Coordinates of C-alpha atoms in Angstrom, one line a residue:
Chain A
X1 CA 0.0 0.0 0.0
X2 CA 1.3 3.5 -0.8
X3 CA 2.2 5.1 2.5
X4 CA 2.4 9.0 2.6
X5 CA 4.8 11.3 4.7
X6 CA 3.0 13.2 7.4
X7 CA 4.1 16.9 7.2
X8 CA 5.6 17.4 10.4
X9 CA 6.8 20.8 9.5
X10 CA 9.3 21.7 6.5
X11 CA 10.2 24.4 4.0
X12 CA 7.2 26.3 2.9
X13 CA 7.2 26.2 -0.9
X14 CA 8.3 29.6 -2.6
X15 CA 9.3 31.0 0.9
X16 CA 12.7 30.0 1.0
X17 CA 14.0 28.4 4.6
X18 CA 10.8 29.4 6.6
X19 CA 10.1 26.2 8.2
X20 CA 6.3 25.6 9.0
X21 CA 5.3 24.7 12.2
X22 CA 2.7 21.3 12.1
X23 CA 0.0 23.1 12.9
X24 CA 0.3 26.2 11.3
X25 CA -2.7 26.6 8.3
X26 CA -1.2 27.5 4.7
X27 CA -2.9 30.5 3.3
X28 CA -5.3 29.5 0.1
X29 CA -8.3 31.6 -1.4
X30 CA -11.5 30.8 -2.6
X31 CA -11.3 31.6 -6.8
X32 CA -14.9 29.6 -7.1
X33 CA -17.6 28.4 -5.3
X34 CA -19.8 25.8 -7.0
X35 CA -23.1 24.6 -5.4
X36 CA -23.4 20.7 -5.9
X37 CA -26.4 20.2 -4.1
X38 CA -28.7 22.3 -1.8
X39 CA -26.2 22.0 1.1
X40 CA -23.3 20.9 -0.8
X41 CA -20.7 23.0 -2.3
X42 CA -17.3 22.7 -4.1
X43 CA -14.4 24.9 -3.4
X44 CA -11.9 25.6 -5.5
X45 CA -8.9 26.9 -3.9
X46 CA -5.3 28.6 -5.2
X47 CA -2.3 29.4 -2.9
X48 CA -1.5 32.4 -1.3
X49 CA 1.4 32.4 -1.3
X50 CA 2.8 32.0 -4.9
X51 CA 4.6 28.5 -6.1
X52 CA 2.4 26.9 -3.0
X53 CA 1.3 23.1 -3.8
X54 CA -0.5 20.6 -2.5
X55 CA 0.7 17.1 -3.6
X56 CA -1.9 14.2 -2.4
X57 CA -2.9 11.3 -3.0
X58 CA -6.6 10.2 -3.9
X59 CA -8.1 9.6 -0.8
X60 CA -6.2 12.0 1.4
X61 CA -7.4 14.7 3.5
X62 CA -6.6 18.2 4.4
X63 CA -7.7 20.1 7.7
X64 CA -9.3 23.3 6.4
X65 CA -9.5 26.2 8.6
X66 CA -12.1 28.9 8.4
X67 CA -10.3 31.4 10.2
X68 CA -11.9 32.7 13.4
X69 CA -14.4 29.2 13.5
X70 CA -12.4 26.6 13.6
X71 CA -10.8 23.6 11.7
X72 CA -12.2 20.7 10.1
X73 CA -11.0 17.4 8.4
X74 CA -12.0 17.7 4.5
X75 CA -11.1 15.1 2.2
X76 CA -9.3 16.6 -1.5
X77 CA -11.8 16.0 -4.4
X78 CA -9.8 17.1 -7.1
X79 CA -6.9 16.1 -9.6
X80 CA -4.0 15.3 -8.3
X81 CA -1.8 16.5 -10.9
X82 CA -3.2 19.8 -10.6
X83 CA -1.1 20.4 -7.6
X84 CA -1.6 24.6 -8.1
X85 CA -5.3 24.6 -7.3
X86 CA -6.8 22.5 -4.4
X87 CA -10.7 21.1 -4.6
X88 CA -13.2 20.1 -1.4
X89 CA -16.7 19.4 -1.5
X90 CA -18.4 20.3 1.8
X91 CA -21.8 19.5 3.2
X92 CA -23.3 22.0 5.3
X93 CA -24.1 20.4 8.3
X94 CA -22.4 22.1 11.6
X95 CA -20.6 25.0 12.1
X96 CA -17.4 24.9 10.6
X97 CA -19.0 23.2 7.7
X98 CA -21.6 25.5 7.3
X99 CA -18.9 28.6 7.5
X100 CA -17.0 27.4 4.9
X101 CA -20.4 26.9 2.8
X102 CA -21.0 30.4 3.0
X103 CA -17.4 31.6 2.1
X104 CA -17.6 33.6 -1.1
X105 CA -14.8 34.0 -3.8
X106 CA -11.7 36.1 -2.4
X107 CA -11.9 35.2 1.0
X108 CA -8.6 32.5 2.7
X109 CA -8.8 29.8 4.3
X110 CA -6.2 27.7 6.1
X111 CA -5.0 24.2 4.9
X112 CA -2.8 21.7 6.6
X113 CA -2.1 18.8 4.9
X114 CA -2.4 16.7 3.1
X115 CA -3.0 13.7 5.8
X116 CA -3.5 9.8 6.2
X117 CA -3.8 7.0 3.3
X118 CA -5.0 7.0 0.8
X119 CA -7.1 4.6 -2.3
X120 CA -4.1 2.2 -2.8
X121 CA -4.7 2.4 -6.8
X122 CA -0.9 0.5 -7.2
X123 CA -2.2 -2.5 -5.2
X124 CA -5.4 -3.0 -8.2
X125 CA -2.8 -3.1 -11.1
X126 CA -3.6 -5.7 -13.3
X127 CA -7.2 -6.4 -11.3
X128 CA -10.7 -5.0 -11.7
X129 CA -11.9 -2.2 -10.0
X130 CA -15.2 -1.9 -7.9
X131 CA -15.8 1.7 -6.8
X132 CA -18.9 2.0 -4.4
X133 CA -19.5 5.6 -3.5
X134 CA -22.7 6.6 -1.3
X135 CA -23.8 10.3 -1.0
X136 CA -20.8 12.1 0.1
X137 CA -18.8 9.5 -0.8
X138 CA -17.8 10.1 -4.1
X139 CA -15.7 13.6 -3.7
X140 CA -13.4 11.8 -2.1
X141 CA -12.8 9.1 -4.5
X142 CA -13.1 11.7 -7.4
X143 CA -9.0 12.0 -7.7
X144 CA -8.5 8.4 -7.6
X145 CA -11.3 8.0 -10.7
X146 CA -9.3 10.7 -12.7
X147 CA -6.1 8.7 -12.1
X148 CA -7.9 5.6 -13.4
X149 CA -9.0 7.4 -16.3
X150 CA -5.4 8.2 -16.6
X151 CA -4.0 4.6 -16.4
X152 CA -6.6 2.9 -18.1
X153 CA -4.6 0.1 -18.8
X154 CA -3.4 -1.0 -16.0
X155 CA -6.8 -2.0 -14.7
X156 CA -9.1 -4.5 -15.9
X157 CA -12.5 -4.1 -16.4
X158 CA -13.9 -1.0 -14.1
X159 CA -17.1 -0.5 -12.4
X160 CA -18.5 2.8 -10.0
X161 CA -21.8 2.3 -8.5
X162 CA -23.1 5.3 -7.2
X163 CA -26.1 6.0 -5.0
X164 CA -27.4 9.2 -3.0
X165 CA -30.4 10.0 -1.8
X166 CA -32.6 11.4 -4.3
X167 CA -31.4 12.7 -8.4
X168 CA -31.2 16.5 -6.4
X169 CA -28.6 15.2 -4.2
X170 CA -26.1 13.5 -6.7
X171 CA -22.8 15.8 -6.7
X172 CA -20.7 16.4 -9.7
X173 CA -23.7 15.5 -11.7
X174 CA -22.8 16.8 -14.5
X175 CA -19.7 15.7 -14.9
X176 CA -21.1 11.7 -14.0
X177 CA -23.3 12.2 -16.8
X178 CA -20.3 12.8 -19.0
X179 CA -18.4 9.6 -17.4
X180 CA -21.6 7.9 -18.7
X181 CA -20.7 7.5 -22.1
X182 CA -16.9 6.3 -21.4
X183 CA -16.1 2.7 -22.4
X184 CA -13.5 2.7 -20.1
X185 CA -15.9 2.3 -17.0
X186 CA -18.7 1.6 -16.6
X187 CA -21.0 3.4 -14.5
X188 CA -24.6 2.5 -12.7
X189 CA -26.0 5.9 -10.8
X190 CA -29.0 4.9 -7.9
X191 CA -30.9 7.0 -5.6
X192 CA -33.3 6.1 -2.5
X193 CA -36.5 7.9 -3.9
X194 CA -37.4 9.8 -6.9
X195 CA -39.9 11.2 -9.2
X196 CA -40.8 10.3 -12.6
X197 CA -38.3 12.3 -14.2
X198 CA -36.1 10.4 -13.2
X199 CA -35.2 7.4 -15.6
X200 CA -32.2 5.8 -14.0
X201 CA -32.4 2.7 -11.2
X202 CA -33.8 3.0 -7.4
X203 CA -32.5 1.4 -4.7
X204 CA -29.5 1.0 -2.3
X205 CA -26.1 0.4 -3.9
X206 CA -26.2 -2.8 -3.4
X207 CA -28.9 -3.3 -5.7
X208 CA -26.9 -2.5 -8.8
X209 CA -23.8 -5.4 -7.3
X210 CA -25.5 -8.4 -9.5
X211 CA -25.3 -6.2 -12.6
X212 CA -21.7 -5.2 -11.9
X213 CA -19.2 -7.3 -14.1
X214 CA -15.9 -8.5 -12.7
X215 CA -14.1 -11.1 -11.4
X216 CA -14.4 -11.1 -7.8
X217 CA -11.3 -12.9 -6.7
X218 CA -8.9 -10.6 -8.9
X219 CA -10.7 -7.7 -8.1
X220 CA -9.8 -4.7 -5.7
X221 CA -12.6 -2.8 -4.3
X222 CA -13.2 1.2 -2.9
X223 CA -15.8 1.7 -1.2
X224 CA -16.4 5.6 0.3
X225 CA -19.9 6.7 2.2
X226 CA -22.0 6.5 5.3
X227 CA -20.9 3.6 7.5
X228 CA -23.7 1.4 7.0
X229 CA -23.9 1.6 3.6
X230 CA -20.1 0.8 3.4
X231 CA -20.6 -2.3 5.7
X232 CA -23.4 -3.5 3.7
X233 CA -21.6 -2.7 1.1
X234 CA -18.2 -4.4 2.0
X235 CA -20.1 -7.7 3.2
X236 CA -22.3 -8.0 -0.3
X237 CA -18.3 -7.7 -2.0
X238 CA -17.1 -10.4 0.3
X239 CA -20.4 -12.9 -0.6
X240 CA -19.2 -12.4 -3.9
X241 CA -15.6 -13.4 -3.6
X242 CA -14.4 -10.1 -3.2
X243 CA -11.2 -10.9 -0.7
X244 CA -11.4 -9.1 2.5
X245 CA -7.8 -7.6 2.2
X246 CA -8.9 -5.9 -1.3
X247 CA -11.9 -4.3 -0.5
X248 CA -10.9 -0.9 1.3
X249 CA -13.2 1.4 2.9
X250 CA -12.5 5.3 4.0
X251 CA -13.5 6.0 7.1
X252 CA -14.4 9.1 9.1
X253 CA -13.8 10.0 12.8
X254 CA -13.7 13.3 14.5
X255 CA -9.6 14.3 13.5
X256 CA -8.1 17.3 15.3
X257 CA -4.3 17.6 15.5
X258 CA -4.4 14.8 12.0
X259 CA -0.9 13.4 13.1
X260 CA -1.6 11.0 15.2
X261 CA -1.1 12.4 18.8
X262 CA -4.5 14.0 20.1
X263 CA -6.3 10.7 19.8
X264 CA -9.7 11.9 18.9
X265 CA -9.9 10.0 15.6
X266 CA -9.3 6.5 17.4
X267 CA -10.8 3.5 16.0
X268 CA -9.6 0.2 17.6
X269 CA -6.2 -0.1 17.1
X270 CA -5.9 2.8 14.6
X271 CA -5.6 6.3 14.0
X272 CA -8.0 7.4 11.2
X273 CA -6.1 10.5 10.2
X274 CA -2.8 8.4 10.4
X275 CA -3.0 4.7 9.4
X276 CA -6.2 6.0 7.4
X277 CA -8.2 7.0 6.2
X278 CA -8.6 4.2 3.9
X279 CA -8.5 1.3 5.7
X280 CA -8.7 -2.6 4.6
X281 CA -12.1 -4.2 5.3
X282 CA -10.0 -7.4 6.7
X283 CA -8.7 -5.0 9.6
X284 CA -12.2 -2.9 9.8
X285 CA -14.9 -6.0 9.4
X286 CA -14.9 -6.7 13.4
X287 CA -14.8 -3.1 14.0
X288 CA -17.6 -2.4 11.9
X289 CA -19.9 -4.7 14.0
X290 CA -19.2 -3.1 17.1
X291 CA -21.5 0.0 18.1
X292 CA -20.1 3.0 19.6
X293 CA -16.4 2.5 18.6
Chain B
X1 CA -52.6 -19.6 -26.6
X2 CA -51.5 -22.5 -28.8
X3 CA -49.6 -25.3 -27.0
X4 CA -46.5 -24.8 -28.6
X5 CA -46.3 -21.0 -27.8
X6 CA -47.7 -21.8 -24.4
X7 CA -44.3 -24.7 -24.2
X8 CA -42.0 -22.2 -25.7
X9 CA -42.7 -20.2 -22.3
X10 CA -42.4 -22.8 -20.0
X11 CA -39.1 -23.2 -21.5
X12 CA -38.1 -19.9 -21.1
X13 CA -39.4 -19.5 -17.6
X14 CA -37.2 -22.5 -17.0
X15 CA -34.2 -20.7 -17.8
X16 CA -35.2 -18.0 -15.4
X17 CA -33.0 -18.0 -13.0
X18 CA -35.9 -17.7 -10.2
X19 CA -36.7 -21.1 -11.8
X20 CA -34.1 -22.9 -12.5
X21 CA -33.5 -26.0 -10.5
X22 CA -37.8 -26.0 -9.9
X23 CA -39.6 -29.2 -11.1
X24 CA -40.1 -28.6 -14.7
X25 CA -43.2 -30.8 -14.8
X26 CA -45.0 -28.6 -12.2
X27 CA -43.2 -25.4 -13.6
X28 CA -44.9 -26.2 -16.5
X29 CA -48.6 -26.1 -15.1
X30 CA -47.9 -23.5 -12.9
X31 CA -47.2 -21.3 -16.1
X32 CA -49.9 -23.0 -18.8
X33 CA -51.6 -19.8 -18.9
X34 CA -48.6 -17.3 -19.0
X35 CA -47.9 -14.8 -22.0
X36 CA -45.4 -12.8 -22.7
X37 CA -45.7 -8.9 -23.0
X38 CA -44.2 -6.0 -23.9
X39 CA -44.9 -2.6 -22.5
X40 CA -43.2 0.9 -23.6
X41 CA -41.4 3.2 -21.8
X42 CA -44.5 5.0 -19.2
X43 CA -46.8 2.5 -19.7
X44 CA -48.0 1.2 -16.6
X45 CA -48.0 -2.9 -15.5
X46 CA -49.6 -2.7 -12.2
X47 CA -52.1 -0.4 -10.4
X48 CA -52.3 -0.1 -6.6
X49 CA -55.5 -1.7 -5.5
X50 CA -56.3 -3.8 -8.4
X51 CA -56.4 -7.5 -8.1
X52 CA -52.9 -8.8 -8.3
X53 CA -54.3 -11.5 -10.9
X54 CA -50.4 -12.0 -12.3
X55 CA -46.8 -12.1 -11.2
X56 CA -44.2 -11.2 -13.8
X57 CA -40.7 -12.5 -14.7
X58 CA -38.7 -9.3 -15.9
X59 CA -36.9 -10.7 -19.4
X60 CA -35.8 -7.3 -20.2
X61 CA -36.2 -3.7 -19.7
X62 CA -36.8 -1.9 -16.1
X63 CA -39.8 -1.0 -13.9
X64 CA -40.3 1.3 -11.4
X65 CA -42.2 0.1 -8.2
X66 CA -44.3 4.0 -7.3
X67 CA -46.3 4.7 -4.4
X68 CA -48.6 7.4 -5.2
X69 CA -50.7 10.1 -3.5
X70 CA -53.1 12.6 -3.5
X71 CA -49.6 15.5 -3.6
X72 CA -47.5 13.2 -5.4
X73 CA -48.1 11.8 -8.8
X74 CA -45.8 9.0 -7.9
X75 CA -42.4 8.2 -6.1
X76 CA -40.4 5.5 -7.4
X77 CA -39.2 3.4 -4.4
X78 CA -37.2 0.9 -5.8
X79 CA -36.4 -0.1 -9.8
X80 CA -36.3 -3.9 -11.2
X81 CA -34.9 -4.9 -14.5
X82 CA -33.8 -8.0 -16.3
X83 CA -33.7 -11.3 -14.4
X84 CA -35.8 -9.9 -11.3
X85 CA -39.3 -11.0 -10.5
X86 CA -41.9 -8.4 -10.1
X87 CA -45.3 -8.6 -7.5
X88 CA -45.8 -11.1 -4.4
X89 CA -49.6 -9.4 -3.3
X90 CA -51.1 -12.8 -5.5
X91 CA -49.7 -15.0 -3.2
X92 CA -51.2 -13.2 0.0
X93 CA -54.6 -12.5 0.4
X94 CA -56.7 -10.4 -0.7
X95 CA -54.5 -10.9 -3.8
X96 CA -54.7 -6.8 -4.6
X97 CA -51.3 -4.7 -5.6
X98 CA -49.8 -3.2 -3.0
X99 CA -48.2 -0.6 -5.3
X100 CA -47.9 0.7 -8.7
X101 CA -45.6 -0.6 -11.0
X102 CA -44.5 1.1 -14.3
X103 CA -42.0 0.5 -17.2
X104 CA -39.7 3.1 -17.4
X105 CA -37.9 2.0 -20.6
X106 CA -39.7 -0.4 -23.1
X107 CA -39.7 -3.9 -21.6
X108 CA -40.8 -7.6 -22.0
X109 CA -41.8 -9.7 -19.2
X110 CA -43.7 -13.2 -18.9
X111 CA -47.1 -12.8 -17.2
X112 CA -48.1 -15.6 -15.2
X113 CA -51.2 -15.9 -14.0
X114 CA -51.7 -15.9 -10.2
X115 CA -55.0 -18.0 -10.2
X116 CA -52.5 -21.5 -12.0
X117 CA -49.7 -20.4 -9.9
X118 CA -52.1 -20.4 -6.7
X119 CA -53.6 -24.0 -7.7
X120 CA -50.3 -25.7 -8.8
X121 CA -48.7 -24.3 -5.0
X122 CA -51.8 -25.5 -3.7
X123 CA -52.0 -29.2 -5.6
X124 CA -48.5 -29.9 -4.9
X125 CA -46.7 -29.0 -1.4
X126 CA -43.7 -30.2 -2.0
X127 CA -43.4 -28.1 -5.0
X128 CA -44.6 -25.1 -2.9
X129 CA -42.4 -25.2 -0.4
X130 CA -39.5 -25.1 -3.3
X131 CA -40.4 -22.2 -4.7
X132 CA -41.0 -20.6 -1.4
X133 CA -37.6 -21.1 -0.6
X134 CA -37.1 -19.4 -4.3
X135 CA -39.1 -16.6 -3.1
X136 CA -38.6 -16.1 0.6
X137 CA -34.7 -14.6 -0.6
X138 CA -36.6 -12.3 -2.9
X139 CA -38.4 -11.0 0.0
X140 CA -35.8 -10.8 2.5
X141 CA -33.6 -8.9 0.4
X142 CA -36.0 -6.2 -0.9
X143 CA -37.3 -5.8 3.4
X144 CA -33.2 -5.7 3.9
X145 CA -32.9 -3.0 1.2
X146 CA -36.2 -1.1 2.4
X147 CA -34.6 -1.0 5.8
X148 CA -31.9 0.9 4.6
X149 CA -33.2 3.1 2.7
X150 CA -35.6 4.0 5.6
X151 CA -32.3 4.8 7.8
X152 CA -32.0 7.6 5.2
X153 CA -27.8 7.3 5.7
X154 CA -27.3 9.9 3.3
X155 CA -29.7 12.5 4.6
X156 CA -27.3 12.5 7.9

């Protein structure tokens, strides 16, 4: 699995020898602002301070700062070889969330990052690929789709499955519909509920598994959204002859210092902003049955 | 029906995979009366209320299960397409649809009637109880699915 360096501090780039301390936020701005969904929005952020990158990995994470609220653990939904402009999706559901919804172009924010594990895309070479995002789940395997897109042919045949809620709540719908078409991948969209303008399928992602084609035992799964949707989701994989120790899941815990010393984000033996946040269902799948971990 | 157009869909309800490994002999009367259809996209195969006098084997296309209302004109709960089986209010009493079911791209199906089905369950117990166990899955897994979609995970 591809490991990641935590930044503990080091030159910021384009500032010559100023070392930054591993909590202090990175300057970015707001250039656009792009509503998703009612509550959801996607920012699109560029450094401050000029030459500034992020590198990350699909799958990572960043703690973004609204200055004056507070901090909060926002996983990167953009390319990752766009290092020069830095993407999050946020839903608007508590206060730091909800501040950086209303943020309008021109105003900074402050970044630390990028943290954890991410999708190990290396490990699936020469395999198929499942990807199973719920909701919220897909920003964050959006950079690990444009890699795949990327690499086509390192991959065998590649499948996403993505549900939300209703056709209103689907993010980057747009730019879904253009995967649509792609023979690279295909692509079954789902929601819970909908009207009659909408013509695709209805019903839990797990629904749309027995039209997915791939060979379970060569093939390496991601699988990003609420927990119980991921467990169900991990367990229907497994039936199928997914192996445990390919299917990986992303998971989310309240993260505050995202090095792996405050503790917050602990989840059995692990850190979730260290040794995750992708995590391997073999480790996860007792976890995942326990309540209140 | 002509016999040989009434075999020629027992043979392809055999190949159903709800079917397959059934008796074929009793397969056979349970589906002397079936037909196949073919509805277009918005055409409706099922109306709340009405007696469930059919069950359908989905051979291609997709169908929306709706639950209508007085405010809604109908909200699509769940979607079946090719290989599913569509409608268990025949086998409960009082044999009326529970729901309204309505393709949403053109699709074939096999009809079967409910009243055959019904007598060949009832003639043969053995039989029933196999294609019970072929339909108690089917059941359990859309009550599983309803389940989560009730816990609304996404809305939270």
């Amino acid at each position: 699995m591809a490991t990641n360096a935590q930044p503990l501090g080091g030159p910021i780039p384009g500032v010559g020898s100023v070392v930054a301390h591993p909590y202090a936020p990175r300057p970015f701005v707001v250039r656009e602002k792009i509503q998703e969904t009612p509550d959801t929005y996607t920012l699109r952020l560029a450094p401050r301070i000029p030459g500034d990158r992020i590198q990350f990995q699909g799958g990572q994470f960043n703690m973004v700062y609204v200055f004056g609220v507070g901090e909060s653990a926002i996983s990167i939904s953009g390319d990752s070889t766009r290092p020069e402009e830095l993407v999050h999706t946020v839903r608007a559901v508590g206060k730091i969330t909800n501040a950086l919804a209303a943020l309008k172009p021109g105003a900074t924010v402050g970044i630390r990052g990028p943290y954890g594990r991410g999708w190990p895309l290396d490990s699936a070479r020469g395999r198929d690929i499942v990807i199973v995002a719920g909701g919220l789940g897909l920003p964050p395997l959006r950079p690990t789709v444009y890699e795949i897109f990327r690499r086509r042919a390192e991959f065998g045949r590649v499948e996403i499955i993505y549900g939300a809620r209703t056709p209103k709540d689907l993010v980057f719908a747009e730019e879904v519909r253009d995967w649509l078409p792609r023979r690279e991948m295909r692509i079954q969209v789902t929601v819970d509920a909908a009207g009659r303008d909408w013509y695709g399928d209805v019903g839990v992602v797990t629904t749309r598994l027995p039209d997915a084609r791939f060979d379970a035992a060569r093939t390496t799964a991601f699988v990003c959204g609420p927990e119980i949707m991921m467990r169900l989701t991990a367990q229907a994989l497994a039936q199928r002859g997914v192996p445990p120790e390919a299917i990986w899941l992303s998971m989310e815990r309240n993260m505050k210092c995202a090095l792996g010393f405050c503790g917050h984000c602990q989840y059995g033996p692990s850190f979730v902003c260290r040794d995750g946040p992708v995590l391997p269902y073999k480790t996860l799948a007792p976890l995942l049955a326990v309540k209140e971990v | 029906m002509t016999e040989t157009a009434s075999e020629a869909i027992a043979e392809r309800v055999l190949q159903h995979p709800f079917f397959v490994g059934l008796d074929p002999t009793l397969v056979h009367a349970m589906v002397s009366k079936a037909e196949e259809r073919s509805y277009g996209a918005g055409e409706m195969l099922v109306r709340e209320g009405r007696p469930a006098e059919e069950f359908f084997l989905v051979l291609d296309g997709k169908i929306a299960l709706e639950i209508g209302s007085a405010e809604h004109q109908g909200i699509t709960v769940e979607t079946i397409g090719r290989g599913e089986i569509l409608g268990w209010s025949w086998l409960v009493h009082p044999y009326r649809w529970r729901f309204d079911a309505r393709a949403t791209k053109p699709t074939q199906v096999v009809a079967i009637n409910a009243a055959a089905a019904r007598y060949a369950l009832a003639a043969h117990p053995a039989f029933a109880y196999q294609f019970l166990l072929k339909f108690l899955p089917v059941i359990a897994e859309r009550l599983e699915n309803t389940r989560v979609q009730l816990l609304d995970t996404y809305g939270h």
